[in-house]
Every structure is written in structure tokens, then in C-alpha cells.
Short mmCIF file of C-alpha atoms and ligand atoms in Angstrom, two decimals:
data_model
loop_
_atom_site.label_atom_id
_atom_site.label_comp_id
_atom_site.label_asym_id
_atom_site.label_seq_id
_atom_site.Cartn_x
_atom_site.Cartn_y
_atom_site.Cartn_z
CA UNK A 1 45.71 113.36 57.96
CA UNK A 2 45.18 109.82 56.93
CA UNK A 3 43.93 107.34 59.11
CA UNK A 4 43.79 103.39 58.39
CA UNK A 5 42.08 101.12 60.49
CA UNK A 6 41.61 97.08 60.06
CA UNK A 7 42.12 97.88 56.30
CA UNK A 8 41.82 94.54 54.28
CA UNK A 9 42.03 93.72 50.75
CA UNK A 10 42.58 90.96 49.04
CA UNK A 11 42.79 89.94 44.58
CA UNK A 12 41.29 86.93 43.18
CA UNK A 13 41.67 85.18 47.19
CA UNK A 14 45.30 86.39 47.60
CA UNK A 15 45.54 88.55 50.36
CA UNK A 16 47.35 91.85 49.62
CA UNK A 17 46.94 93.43 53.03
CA UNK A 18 45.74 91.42 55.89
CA UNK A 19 44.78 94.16 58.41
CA UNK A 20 46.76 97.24 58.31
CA UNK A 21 46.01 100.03 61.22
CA UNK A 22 48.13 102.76 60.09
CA UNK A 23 47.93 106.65 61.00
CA UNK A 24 49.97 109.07 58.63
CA UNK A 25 50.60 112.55 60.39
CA UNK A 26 49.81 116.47 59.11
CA UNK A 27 52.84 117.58 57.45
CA UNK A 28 55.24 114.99 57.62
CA UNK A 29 57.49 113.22 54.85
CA UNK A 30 56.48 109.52 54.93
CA UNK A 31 58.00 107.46 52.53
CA UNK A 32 56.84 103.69 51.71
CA UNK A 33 59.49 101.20 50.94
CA UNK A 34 59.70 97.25 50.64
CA UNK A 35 60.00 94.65 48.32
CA UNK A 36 57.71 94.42 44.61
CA UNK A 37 54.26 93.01 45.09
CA UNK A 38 54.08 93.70 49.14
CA UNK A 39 50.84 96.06 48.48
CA UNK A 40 52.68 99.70 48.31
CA UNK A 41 50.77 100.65 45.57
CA UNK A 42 47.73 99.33 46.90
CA UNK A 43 47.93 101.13 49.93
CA UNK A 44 48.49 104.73 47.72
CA UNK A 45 45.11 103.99 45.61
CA UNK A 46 43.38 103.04 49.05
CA UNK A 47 44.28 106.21 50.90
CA UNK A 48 43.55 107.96 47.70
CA UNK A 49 40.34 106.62 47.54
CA UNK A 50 40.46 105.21 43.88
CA UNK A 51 39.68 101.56 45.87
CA UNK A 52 37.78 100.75 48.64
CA UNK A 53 38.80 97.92 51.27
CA UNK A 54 37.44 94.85 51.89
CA UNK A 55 36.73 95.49 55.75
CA UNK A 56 38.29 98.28 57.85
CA UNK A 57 37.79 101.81 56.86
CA UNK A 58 40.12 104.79 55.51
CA UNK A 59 40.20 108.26 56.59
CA UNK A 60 41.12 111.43 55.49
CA UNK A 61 40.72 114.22 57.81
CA UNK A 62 38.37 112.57 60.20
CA UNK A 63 36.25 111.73 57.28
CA UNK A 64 35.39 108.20 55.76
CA UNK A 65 37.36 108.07 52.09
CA UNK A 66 34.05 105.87 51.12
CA UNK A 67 30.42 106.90 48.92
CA UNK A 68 29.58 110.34 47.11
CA UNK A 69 32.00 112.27 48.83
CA UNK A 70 35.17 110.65 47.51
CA UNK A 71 35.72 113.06 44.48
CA UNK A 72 35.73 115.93 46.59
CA UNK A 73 37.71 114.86 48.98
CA UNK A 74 39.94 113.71 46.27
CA UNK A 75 40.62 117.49 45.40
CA UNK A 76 42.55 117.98 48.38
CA UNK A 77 45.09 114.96 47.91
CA UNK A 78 47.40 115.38 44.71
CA UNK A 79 48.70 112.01 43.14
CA UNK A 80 51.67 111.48 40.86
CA UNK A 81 52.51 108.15 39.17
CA UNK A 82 55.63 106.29 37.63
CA UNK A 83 55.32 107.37 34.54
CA UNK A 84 53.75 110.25 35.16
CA UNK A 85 50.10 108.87 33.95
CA UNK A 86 50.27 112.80 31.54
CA UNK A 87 47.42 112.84 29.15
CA UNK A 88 49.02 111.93 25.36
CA UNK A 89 46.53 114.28 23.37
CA UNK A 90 46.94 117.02 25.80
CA UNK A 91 49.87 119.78 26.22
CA UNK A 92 51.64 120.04 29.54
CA UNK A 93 49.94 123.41 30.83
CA UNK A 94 46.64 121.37 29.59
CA UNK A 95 47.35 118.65 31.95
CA UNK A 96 48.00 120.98 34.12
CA UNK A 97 45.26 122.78 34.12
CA UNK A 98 42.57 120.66 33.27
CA UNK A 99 41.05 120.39 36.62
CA UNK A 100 41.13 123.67 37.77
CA UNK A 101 39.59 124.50 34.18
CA UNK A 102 36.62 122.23 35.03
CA UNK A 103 36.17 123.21 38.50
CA UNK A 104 35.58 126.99 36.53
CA UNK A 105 38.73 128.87 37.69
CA UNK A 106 39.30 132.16 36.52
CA UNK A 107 41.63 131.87 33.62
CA UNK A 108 43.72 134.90 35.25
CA UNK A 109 44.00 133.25 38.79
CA UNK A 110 44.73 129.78 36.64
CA UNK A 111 47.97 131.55 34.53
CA UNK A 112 49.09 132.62 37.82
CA UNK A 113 48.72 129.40 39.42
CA UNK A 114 51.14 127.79 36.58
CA UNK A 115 53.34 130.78 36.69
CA UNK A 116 54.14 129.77 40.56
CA UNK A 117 54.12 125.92 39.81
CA UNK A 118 56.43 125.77 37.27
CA UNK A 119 58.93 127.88 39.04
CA UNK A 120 58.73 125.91 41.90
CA UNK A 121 59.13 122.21 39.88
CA UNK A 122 61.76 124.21 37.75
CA UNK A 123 60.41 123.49 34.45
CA UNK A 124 61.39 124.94 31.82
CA UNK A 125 58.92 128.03 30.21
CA UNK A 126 58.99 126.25 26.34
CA UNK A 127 58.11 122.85 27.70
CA UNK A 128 54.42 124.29 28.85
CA UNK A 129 53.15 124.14 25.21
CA UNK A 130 54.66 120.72 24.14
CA UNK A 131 52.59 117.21 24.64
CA UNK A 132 54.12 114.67 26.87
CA UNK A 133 55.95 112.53 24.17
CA UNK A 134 57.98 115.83 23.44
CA UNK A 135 58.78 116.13 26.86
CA UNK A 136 61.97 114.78 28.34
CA UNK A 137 61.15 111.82 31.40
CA UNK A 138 61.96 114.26 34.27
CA UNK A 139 60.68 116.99 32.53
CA UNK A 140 56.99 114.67 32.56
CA UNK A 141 57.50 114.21 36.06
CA UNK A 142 57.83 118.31 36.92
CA UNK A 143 54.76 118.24 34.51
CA UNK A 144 53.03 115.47 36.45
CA UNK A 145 54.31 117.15 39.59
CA UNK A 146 52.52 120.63 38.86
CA UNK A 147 49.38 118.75 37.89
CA UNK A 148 49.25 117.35 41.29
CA UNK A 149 49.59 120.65 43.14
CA UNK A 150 47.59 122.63 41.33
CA UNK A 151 44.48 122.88 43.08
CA UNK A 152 46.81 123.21 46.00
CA UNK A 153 45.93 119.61 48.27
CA UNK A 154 46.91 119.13 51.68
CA UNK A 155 48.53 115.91 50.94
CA UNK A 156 50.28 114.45 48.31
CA UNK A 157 50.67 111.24 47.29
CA UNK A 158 53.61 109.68 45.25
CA UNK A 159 54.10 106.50 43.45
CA UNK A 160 57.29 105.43 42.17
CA UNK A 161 57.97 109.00 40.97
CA UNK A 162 61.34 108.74 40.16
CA UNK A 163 61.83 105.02 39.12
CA UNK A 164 61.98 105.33 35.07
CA UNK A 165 64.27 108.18 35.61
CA UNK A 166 68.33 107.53 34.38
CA UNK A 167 70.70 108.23 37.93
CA UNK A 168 71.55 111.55 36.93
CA UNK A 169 67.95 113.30 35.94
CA UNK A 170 66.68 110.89 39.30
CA UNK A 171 69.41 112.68 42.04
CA UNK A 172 68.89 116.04 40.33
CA UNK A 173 64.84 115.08 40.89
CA UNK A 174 65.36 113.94 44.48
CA UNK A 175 66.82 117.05 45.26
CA UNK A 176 64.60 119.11 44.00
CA UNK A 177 61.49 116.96 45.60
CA UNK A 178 63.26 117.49 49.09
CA UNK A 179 63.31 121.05 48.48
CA UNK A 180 59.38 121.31 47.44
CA UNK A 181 58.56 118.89 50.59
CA UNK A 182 60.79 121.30 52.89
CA UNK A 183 58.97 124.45 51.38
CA UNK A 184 55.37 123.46 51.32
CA UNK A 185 55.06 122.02 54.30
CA UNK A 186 52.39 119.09 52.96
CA UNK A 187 51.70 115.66 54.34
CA UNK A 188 53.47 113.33 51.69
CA UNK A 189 53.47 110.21 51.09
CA UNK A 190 55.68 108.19 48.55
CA UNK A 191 56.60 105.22 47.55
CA UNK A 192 59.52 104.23 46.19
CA UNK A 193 61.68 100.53 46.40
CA UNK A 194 64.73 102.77 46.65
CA UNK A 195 66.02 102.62 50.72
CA UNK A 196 69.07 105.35 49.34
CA UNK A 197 66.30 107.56 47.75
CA UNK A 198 63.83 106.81 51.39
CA UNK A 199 66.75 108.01 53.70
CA UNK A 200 67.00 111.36 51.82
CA UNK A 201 63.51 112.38 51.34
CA UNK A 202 61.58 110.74 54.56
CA UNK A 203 60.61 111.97 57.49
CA UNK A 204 59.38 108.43 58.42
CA UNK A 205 59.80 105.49 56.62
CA UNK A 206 57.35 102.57 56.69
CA UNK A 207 59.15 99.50 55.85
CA UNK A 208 56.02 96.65 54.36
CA UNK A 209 56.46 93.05 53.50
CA UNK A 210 53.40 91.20 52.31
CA UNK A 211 51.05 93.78 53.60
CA UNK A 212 52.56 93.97 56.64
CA UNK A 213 54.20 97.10 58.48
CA UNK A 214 57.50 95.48 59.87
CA UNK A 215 58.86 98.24 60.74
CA UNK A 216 58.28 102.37 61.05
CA UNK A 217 60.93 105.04 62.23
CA UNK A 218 63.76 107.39 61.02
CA UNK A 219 66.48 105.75 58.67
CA UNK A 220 68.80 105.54 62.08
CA UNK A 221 65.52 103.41 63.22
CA UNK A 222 66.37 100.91 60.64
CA UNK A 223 69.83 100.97 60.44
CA UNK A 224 70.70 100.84 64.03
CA UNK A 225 67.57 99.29 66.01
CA UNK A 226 66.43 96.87 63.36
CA UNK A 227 62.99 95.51 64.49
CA UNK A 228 63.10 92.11 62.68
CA UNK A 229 65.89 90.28 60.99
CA UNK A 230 64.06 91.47 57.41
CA UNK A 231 65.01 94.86 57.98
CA UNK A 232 68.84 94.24 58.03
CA UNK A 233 68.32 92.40 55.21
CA UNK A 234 65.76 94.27 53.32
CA UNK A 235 68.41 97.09 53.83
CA UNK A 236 71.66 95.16 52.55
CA UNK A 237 70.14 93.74 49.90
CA UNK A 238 70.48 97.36 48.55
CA UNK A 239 73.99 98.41 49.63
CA UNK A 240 75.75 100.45 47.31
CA UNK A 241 78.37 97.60 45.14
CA UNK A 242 80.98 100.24 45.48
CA UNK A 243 81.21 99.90 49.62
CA UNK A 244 82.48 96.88 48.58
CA UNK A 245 85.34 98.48 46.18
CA UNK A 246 86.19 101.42 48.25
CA UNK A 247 85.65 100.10 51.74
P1 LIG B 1 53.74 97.10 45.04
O1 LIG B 1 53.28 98.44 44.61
O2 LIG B 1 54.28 97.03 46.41
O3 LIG B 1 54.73 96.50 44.05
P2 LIG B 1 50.98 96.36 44.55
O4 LIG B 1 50.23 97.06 45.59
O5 LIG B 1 50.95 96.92 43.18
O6 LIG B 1 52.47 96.11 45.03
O7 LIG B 1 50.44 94.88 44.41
C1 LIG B 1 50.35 93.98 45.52
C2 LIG B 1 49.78 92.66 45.02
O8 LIG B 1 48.43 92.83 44.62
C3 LIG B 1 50.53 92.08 43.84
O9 LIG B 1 50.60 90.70 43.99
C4 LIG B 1 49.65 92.45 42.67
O10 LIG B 1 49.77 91.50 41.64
C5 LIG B 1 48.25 92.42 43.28
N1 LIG B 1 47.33 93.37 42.63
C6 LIG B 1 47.41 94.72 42.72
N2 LIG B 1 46.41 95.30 42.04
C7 LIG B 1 45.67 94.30 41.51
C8 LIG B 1 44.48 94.25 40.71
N3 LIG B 1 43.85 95.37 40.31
N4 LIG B 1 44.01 93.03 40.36
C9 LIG B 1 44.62 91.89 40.78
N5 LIG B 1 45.73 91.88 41.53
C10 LIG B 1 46.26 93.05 41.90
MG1 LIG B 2 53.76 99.62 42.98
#
């Protein structure tokens, strides 16, 4: 589905990524995970094809993610952010729909398209016709959610979804997530700093430092054949405090 090879990019002279080959598969659940600042978000707007790299090239679908054919192929990826990046002056079903609006939809084939989305991201029916500040944070995120799947993409990519979220609205969000990954069937890709929240969503989980893959398998990958001593670390770092309470 995606395919990196050589990719470079640096800011101002600082390298971000020094030469990633990566290959992402149809279908699978891969989720990105490693410290702040190690280029995870980089990587999302790269294979998204909002930036272009310095050298190597990025593919989606056997097809360069570079020149006049980056919007288009842009349709078929859906992207969600932190915060959910929801237009302020718009309602939810308007952010939801805006694209398929432009792209000239029918507004019959649109309504049902909603219909479908927001039972599936279990929003709420009332929410549809409020703007984003009169949303709740999870409730953006179902919003920001059924924006990205509208058109229906073959991939989806995911950045930080869940990280403003409060524990509770987060596990209830997880779940829900893992249940829309398991049902579609897309190639996702997500980021998240969270190695709790990677284990329960990921098919595959690409561990990054500094640009640099150190490490790609199952959670029982990392946990039991560590490939470098920053895994174990990386890893423990984020053990739950109350191991230490309860044993
Ligand atoms: P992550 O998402 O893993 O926290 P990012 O990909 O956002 O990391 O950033 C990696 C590095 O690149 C950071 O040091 C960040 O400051 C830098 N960076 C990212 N985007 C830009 C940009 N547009 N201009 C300058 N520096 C940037
Ligand atoms: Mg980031």
C-alpha cells in the first residue's frame, strides 16, 4: 500500500529521517510508536503526501506520492489529527461532508453516507448539527473520524488520535477504533507515544528513534525478542506505576 524508499528529510540542517526504506502492507494495523521529536509525524504527512522528501521517493499503490497527482491520490487515504484539526465555523455533518460536497455527490447518496458513518463511529444523532466547540473531545474525534472515511479511502492514517482524550473517553475510544479497524478491513496507520494503546490496536508496530526504525514486529516481538537495548527500555519507561503496587 505504501512504499518508502531512501526517504530523507531534514529542518533547518537537522536531520529528521536519515534514510528510511519502509513498506506498509494492504490491510494491516500498523501502529507508529517512539519517543517525541523522532519524526512520527513526519513520516504520516510524508506518506500522506502533504510533504515531499528530500531524496528517496514515496509510494502509494505503485504510484509516486509526488507532482499533480497528489490530490487525487490523496482521496483515497483518510487522515485524522490530535485534535481533530474540525473546521471551527463549520457543523460536524459539514465537516463531514465537505469533500464529498465538492467532489459533487448526490446529496441523497451523501445523507446515506453519514447515516452509515455515524453509526459506525457511534456518534450521537444531535451532535451532527452542532460546531466543534459544542462538541465533547471524543465526540470531535468520531467527528474527525467520519470525515476521514467518508469518501471511503483505502488507507487511513492516524496521528495522535487519542492523546488529548481523559483515560476513560480514550479506552472507551480505543475500543471502539479496534472494532472499526477489525470491520473495515483498511490499511492503517497510527501513531501514537502510547506502547499500552500500540499493543491493543496494532497489527505491527514500528518502534522509531531519531528517524530510525529500531525495531518492527508484534508486541511479543518487543517484549520478548528485543532487537536493541532501546526497546526494553523504550518499553519500561512506560510500565504501568501500579505493577509496582500490586506486583
Ligand atoms: P514526532 O511526531 O515523533 O513527535 P515530528 O515528526 O513532529 O516528531 O518532528 C520531528 C522533528 O522534526 C522535531 O525535531 C521537529 O521539531 C522537527 N520538525 C517537524 N516539522 C517541522 C517543520 N515544519 N519545521 C521545522 N522543524 C520541524
Ligand atoms: Mg507528532
Amino acid at each position: 500500500m505504501f512504499s518508502l524508499s531512501g526517504v530523507s528529510k531534514s529542518y533547518d540542517g537537522q536531520t529528521v529521517l536519515p534514510a528510511l526504506d519502509l513498506t506498509i502492507d494492504e490491510g494491516k494495523v500498523v501502529v507508529l510508536v517512539g519517543p517525541s521529536g523522532c519524526g512520527k509525524s513526519t513520516l504520516l504527512r510524508l506518506l500522506l503526501g502533504l510533504i515531499e522528501p528530500d531524496s528517496g521517493t514515496v509510494e502509494f499503490r505503485g504510484q509516486p506520492m509526488t507532482g499533480n497527482i497528489v490530490p487525487e491520490l490523496r482521496h483515497q487515504i483518510g487522515y485524522v489529527i490530535q485534535n481533530g484539526g474540525l473546521f471551527p465555523h463549520l457543523t460536524a455533518r459539514e465537516n463531514v461532508t465537505l469533500l464529498a460536497s465538492h467532489l459533487k455527490w448526490k446529496p441523497e447518496q451523501i445523507e446515506s453516507r453519514v447515516d452509515e458513518l455515524r453509526e459506525l463511529s457511534h456518534l450521537p444523532a444531535d451532535a451532527l448539527d452542532r460546531y466543534p466547540t459544542q462538541l465533547s473531545g471524543g465526540q470531535q474525534q468520531r467527528v474527525a473520524l467520519m470525515r476521514a472515511l467518508m469518501l471511503d479511502p483505502t488507507a487511513l492514517l492516524l496521528d495522535e488520535p487519542l492523546g488529548a482524550l481523559d483515560p476513560l473517553i480514550r479506552a472507551e475510544l480505543q475500543k471502539d477504533l479496534r472494532d472499526i479497524f477489525r470491520s473495515l478491513g483498511k490499511t492503517v496507520v497510527l501513531v501514537t507515544h502510547d506502547i499500552g494503546e500500540a499493543a491493543y490496536l496494532a497489527d505491527e508496530i514500528i518502534l522509531l528513534r531519531r528517524g530510525v526504525i529500531i525495531q518492527r514486529g508484534t508486541i511479543s516481538d518487543l517484549l520478548h525478542r528485543p532487537a536493541d537495548p532501546f526497546v526494553v527500555e523504550f518499553i519500561s519507561a512506560q510500565r504501568n506505576p501500579l505493577e509496582e503496587v500490586t506486583g
